[in-house]
CSV table of C-alpha atoms in Angstrom, one decimal:
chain,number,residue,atom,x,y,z
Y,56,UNK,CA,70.1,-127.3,-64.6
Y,57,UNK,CA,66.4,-127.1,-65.7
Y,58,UNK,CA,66.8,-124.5,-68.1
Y,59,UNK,CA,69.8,-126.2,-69.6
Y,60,UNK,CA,67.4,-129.5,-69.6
Y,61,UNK,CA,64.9,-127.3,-71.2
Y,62,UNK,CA,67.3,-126.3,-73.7
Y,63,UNK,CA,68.2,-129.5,-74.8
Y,64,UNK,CA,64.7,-130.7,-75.5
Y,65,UNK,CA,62.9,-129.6,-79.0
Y,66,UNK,CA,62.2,-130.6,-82.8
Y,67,UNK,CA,65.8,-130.4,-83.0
Y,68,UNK,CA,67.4,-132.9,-79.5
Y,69,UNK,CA,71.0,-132.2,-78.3
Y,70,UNK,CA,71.9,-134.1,-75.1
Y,71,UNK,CA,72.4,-132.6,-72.3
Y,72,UNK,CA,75.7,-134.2,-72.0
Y,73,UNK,CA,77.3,-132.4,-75.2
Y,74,UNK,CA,75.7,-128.8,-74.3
Y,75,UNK,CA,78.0,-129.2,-70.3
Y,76,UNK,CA,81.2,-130.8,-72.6
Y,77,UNK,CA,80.5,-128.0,-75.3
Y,78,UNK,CA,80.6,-131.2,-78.0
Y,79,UNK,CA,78.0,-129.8,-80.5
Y,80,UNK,CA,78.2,-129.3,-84.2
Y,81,UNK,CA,77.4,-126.1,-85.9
Y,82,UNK,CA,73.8,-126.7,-86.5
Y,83,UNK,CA,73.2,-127.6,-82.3
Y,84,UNK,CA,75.4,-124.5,-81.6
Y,85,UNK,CA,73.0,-122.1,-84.0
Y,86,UNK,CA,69.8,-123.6,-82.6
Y,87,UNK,CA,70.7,-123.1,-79.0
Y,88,UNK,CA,71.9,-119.8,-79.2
Y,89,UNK,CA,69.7,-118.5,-81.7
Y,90,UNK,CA,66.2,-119.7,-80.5
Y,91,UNK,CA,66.6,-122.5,-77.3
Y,92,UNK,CA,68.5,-119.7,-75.1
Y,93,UNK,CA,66.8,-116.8,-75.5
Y,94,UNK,CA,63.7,-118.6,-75.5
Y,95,UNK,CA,64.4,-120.0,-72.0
Y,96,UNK,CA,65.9,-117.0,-70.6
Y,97,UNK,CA,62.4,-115.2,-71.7
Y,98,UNK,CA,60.9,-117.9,-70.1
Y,99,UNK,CA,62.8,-117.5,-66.5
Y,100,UNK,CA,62.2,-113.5,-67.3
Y,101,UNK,CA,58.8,-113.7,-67.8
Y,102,UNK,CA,57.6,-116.0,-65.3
Y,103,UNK,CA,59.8,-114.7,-62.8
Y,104,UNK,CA,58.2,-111.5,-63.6
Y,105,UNK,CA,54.3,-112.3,-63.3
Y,106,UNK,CA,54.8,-114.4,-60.4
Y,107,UNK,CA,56.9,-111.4,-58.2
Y,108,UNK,CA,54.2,-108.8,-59.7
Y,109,UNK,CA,51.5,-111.1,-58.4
Y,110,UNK,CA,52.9,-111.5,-54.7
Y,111,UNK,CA,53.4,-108.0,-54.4
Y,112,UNK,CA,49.9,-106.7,-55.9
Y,113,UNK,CA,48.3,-109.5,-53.5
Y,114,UNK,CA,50.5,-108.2,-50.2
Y,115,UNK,CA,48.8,-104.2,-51.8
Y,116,UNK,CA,45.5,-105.6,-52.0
Y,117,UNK,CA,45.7,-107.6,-49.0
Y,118,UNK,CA,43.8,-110.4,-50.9
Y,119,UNK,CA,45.7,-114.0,-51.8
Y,120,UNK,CA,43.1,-113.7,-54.7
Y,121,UNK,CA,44.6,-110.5,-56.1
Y,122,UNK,CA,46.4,-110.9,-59.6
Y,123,UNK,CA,48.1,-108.2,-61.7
Y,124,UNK,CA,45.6,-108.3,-64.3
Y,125,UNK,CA,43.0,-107.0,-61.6
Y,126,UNK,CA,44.0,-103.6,-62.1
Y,127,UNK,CA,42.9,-103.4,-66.1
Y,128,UNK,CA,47.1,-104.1,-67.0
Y,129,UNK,CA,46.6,-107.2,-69.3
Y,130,UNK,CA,43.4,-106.0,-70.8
Y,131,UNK,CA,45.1,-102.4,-71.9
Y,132,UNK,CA,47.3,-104.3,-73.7
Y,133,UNK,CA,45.5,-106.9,-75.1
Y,134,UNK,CA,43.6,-103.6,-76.3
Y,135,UNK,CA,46.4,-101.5,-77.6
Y,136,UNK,CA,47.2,-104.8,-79.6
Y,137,UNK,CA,44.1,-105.2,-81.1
Y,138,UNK,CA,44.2,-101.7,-82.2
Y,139,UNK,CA,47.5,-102.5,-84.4
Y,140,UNK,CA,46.3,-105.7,-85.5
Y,141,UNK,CA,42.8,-104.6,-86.8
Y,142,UNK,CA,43.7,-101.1,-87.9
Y,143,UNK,CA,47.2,-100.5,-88.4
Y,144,UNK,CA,47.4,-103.2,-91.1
Y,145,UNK,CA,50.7,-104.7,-92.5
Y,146,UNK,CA,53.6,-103.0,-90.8
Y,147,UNK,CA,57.0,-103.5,-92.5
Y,148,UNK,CA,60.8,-102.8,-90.4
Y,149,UNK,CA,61.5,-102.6,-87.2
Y,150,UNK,CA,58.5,-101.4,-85.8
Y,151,UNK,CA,56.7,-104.3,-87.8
Y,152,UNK,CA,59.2,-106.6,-86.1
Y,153,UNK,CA,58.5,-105.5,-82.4
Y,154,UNK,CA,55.2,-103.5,-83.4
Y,155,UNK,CA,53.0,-105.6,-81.0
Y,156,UNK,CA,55.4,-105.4,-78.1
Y,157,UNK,CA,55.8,-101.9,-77.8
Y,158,UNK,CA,51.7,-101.3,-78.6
Y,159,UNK,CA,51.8,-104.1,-75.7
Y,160,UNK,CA,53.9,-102.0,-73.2
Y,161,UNK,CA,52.2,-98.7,-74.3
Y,162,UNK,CA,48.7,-99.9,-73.3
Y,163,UNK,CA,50.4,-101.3,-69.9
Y,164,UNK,CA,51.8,-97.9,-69.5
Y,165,UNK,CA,48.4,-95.5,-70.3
Y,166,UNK,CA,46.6,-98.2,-68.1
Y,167,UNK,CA,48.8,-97.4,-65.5
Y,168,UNK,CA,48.5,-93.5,-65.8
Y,169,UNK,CA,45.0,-93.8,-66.0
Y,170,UNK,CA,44.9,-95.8,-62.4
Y,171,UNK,CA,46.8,-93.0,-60.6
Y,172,UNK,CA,45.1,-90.1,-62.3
Y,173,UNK,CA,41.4,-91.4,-61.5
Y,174,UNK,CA,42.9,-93.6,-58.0
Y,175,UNK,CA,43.7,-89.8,-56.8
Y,176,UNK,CA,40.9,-88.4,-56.9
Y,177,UNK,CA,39.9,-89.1,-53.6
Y,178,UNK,CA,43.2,-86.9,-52.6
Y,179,UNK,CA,45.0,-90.0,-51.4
Y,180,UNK,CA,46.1,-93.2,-53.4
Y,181,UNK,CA,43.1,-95.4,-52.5
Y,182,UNK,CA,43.3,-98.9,-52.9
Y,183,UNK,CA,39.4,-99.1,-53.3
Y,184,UNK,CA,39.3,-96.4,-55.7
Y,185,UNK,CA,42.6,-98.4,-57.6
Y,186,UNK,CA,40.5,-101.4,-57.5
Y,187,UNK,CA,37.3,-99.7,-58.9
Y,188,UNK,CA,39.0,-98.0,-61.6
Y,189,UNK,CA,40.8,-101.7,-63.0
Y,190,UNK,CA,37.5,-102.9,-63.1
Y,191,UNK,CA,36.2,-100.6,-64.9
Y,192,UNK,CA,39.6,-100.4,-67.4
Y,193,UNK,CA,39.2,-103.9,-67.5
Y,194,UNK,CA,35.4,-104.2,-69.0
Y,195,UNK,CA,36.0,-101.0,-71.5
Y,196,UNK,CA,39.4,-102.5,-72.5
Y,197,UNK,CA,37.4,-105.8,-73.1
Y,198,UNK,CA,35.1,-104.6,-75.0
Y,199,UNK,CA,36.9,-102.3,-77.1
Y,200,UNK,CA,38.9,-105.9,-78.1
Y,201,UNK,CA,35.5,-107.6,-78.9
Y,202,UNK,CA,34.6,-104.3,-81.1
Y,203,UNK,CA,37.7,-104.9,-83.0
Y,204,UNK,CA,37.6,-108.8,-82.9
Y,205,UNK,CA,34.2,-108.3,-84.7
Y,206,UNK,CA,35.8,-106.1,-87.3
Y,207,UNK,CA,39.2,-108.2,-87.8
Y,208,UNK,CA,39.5,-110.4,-91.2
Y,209,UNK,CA,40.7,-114.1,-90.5
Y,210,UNK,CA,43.9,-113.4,-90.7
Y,211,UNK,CA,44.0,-110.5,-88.5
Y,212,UNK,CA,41.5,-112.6,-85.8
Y,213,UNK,CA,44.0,-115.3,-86.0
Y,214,UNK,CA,46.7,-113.6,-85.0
Y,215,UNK,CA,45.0,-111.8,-82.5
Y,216,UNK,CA,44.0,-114.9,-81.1
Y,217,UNK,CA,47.4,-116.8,-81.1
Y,218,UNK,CA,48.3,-113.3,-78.7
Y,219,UNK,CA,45.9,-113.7,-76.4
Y,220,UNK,CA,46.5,-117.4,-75.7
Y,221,UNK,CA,50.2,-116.5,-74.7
Y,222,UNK,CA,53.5,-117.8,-76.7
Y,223,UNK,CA,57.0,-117.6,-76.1
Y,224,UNK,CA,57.7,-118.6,-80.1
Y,225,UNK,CA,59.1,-115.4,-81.0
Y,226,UNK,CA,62.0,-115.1,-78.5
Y,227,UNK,CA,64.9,-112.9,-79.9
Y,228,UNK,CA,67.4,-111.7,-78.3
Y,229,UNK,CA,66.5,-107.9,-78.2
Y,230,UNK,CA,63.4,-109.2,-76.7
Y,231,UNK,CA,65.4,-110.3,-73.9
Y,232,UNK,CA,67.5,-107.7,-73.3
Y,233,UNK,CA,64.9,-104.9,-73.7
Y,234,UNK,CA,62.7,-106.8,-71.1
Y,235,UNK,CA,65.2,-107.5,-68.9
Y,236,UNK,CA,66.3,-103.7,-68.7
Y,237,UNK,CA,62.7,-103.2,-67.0
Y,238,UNK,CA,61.8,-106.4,-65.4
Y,239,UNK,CA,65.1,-106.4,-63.4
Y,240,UNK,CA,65.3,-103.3,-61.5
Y,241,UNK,CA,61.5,-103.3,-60.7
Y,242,UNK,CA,62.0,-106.7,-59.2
Y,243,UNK,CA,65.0,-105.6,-57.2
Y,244,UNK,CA,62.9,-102.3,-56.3
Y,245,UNK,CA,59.6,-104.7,-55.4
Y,246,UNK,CA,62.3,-107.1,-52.9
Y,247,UNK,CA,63.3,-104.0,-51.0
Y,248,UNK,CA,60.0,-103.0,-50.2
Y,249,UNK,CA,58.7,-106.5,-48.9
Y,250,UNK,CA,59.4,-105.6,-45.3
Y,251,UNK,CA,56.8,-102.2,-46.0
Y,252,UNK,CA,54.6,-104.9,-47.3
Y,253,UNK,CA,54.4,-106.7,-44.6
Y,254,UNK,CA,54.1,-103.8,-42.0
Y,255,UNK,CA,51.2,-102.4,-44.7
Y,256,UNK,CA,49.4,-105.9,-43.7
Y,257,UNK,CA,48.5,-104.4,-40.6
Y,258,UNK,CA,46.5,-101.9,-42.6
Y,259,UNK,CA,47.6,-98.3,-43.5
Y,260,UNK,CA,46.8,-96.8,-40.2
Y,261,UNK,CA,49.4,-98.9,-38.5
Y,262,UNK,CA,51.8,-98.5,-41.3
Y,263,UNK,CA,52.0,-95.0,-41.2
Y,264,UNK,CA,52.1,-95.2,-36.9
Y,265,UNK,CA,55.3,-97.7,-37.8
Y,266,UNK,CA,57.2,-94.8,-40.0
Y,267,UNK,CA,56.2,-96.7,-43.2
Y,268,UNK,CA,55.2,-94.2,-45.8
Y,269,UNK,CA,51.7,-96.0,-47.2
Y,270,UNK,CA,50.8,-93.7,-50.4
Y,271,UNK,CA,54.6,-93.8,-51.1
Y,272,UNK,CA,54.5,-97.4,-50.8
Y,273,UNK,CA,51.3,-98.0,-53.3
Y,274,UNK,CA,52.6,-95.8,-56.0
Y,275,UNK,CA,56.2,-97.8,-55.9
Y,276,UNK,CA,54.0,-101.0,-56.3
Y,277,UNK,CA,51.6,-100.0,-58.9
Y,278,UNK,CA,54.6,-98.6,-60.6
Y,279,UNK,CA,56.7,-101.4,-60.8
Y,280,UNK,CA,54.2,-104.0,-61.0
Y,281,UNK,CA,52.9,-102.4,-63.9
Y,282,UNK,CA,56.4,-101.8,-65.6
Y,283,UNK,CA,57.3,-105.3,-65.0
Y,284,UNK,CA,54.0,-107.3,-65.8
Y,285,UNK,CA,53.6,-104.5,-69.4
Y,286,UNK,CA,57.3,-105.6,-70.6
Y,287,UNK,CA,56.6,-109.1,-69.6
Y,288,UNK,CA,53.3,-109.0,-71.6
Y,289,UNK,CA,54.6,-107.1,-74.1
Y,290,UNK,CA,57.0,-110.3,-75.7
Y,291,UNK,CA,54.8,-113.3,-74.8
Y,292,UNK,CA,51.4,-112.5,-74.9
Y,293,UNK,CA,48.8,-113.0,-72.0
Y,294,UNK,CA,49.2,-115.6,-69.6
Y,295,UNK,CA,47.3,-116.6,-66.7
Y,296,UNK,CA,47.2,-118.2,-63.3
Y,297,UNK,CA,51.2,-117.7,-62.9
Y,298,UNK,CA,50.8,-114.3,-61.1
Y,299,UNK,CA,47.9,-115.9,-59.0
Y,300,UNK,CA,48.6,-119.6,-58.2
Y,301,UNK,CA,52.4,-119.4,-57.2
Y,302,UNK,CA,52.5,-116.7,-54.9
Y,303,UNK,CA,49.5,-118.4,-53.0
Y,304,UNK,CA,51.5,-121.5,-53.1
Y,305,UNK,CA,54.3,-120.1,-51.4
Y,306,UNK,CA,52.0,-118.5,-49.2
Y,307,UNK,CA,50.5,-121.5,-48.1
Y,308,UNK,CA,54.1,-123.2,-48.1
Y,309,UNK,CA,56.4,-120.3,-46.1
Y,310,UNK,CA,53.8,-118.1,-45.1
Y,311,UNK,CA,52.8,-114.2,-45.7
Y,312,UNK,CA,56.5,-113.1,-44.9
Y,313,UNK,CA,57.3,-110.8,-48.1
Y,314,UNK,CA,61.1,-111.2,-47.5
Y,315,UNK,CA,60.7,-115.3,-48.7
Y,316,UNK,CA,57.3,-114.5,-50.6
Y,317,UNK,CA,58.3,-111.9,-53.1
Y,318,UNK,CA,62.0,-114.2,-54.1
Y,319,UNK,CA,60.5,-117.4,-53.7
Y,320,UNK,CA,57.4,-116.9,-55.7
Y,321,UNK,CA,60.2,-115.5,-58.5
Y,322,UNK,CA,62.0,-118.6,-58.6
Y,323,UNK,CA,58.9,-121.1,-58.4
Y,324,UNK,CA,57.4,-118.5,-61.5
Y,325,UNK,CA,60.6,-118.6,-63.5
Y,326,UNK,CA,60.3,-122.6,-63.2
Y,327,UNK,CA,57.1,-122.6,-63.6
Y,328,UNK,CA,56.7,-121.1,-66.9
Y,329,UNK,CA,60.4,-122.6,-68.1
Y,330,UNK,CA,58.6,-126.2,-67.8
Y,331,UNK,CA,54.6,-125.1,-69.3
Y,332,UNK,CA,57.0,-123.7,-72.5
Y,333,UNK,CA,59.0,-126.9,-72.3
Y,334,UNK,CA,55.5,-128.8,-72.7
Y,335,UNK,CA,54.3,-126.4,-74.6
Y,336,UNK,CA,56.6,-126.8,-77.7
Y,337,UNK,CA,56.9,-130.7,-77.2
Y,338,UNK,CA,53.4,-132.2,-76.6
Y,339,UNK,CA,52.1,-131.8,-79.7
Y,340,UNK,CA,55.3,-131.4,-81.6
Y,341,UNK,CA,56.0,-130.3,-84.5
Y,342,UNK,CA,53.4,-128.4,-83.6
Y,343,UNK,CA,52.9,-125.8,-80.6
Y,344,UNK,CA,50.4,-125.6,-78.0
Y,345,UNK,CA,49.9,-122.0,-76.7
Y,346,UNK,CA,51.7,-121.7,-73.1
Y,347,UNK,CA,49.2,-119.5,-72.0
Y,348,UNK,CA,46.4,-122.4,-72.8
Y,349,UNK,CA,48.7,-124.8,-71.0
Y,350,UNK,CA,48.8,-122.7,-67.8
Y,351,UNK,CA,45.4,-122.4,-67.5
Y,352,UNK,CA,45.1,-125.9,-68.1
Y,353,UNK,CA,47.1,-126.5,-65.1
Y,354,UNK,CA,46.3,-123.5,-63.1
Y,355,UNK,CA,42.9,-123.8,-62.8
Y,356,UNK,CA,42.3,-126.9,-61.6
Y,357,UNK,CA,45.7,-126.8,-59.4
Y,358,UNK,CA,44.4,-123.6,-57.6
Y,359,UNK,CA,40.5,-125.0,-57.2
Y,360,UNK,CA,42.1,-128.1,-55.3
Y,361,UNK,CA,44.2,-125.6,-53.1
Y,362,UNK,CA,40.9,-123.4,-52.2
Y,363,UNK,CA,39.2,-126.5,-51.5
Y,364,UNK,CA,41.5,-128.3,-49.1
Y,365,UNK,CA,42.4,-124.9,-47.2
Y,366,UNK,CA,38.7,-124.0,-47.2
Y,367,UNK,CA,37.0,-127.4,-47.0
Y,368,UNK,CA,37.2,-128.0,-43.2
Y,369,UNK,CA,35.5,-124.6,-42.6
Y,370,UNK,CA,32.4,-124.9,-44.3
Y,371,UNK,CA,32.2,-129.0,-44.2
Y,372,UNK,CA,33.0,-130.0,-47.3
């Protein structure tokens, strides 16, 4: 029902009423099922996507801080982006349609390669190491974007910019299916670890003691988180806080069990993000407000007040 409310609201209104009894004229059937649809679908995709990528990297990290961008993900792609925006120049067809998804994905994907490669050189898969190595992807990636932001042009720094800030404004429907195709099974594949998660919160030692295969485990969950969060990034841009604040909301809500974390968190993510985009393209209608701005907006100070009320009593705030 909230995505078909979400649908219904825009530049354009349709009641909600006509879109159940399928009473719309031609002009409300091609605007919901050429841009409100897939728009909200990429909504529920993507913020289903961050949130279950965030849940799981926390229950790896062991950390209700952890986010996906911690490993150097978001920052290789903002990076790869960059790159096409400042020096591939004007790119016409297909690949100038989806050009900045797939240089998205690609910088995801070389991100992640580069955390297993450097994460094993300790002969293991070392969560400290994985750590260290994100870090440091994530201050080269950064300022390899402020090299080229420096030598953009004003059209190329806009458009960088408008990326960063996170949008959903280009939702297609090969968008959707594309990302789908990868955000789905890693999901599924991140759900039927959760119990491994949980047993992996004892610490590795234990794990392995309890049959759980830990390095196994880590790869799976780098893998898929970075699979998931590159497609996801790859069709809206960068946008915070929804991998961080709503796992840690359902933490705090149902507890650390990753069977209910890792679904839950998907569902709260999906509507999450479904109602920032809502806002989003409404509030300052006709024009629109960045979602990933918007999150931020509302992350921040919604995750400062939850660190303060669990954390006040303790140091007597």
């Amino acid at each position: 029902m909230a995505a078909l409310t979400a649908a219904s609201i825009g530049a354009v209104s349709i009641p909600l009423g006509d879109i159940l009894s399928f009473n719309l004229s031609e002009q409300q059937q091609a605007v919901l099922s050429s841009i409100r649809f897939p728009r909200v679908l990429l909504a529920v995709i993507v913020g289903a996507s961050l949130a279950i990528s965030g849940s799981a990297m926390q229950g790896l990290f062991r950390n209700p801080l952890a986010d996906p961008g911690l490993i150097g993900i978001a920052a290789s792609a903002a990076l790869a982006v960059a790159i096409v925006i400042v020096l591939a120049g004007p790119i016409s067809g297909f690949f100038g349609l989806y050009g900045l998804s797939f240089a998205a994905f690609a910088g995801a994907l070389i991100a992640c390669f580069l955390i297993f490669r450097l994460a094993r050189l300790t002969g293991g898969f070392s969560v400290t190491y994985m750590l260290l190595t994100g870090i440091a992807i994530n201050a080269l990636a950064g300022a390899g974007v402020g090299v080229l932001t420096f030598l953009s042009d004003d059209q190329q720094l806009r458009t960088l910019t408008f990326w960063t800030m996170g949008s959903l404004g280009g939702a297609l429907w090969p968008s959707v299916i594309v990302v789908s195709t990868i955000v789905v099974p890693a999901s599924i594949i991140l759900i039927r670890n959760a119990r491994e998660l949980n047993v992996l919160l004892l610490g590795e030692n234990e794990a392995k003691y309890l049959g759980v295969d830990a390095e196994r485990l880590k790869r799976t969950i780098v893998i898929c988180t970075a699979l998931s969060v590159g497609a996801a990034i790859s069709v809206s841009g960068i946008i915070g806080f929804v991998g961080l604040v709503v796992p840690h909301l359902i933490r705090l809500t149902l507890g650390p069990d990753h069977r209910l974390l890792i679904p839950a968190s998907a569902l709260l993510g999906a509507i999450l993000l479904l109602l920032a985009d809502t806002l989003a393209r409404t509030v300052v209608a006709p024009a629109e407000m960045p979602v990933g701005v918007l999150t931020s907006l509302i992350g921040g100070p919604f995750f400062l007040w939850l660190l303060i009320k669990q954390y006040s009593g303790r140091f007597g705030l």
